[in-house]
């Protein structure tokens, strides 16, 4: 099961987080939130498998705060 570990402010931020987590060997999925017509400025959920969620949150918090 996939778990949301962060809600990024936009697609660019989400892609940066995805790349960082993938470099650590994690599977990552991005899912847009809200209205589709907002394009790249819409919030994006960063999801990882439930078994990797705690590690992913620690990495994201260390890198981006929260």
mmCIF file of C-alpha atoms in Angstrom, residues 58-65:
data_model
loop_
_atom_site.group_PDB
_atom_site.id
_atom_site.type_symbol
_atom_site.label_atom_id
_atom_site.label_comp_id
_atom_site.label_asym_id
_atom_site.label_seq_id
_atom_site.Cartn_x
_atom_site.Cartn_y
_atom_site.Cartn_z
ATOM 1 C CA UNK A 58 13.053 11.362 7.937
ATOM 2 C CA UNK A 59 14.983 12.056 4.717
ATOM 3 C CA UNK A 60 12.499 14.689 3.542
ATOM 4 C CA UNK A 61 12.420 16.390 6.932
ATOM 5 C CA UNK A 62 16.212 16.520 7.058
ATOM 6 C CA UNK A 63 16.408 17.943 3.538
ATOM 7 C CA UNK A 64 13.397 20.268 3.407
ATOM 8 C CA UNK A 65 12.210 20.740 6.988
#
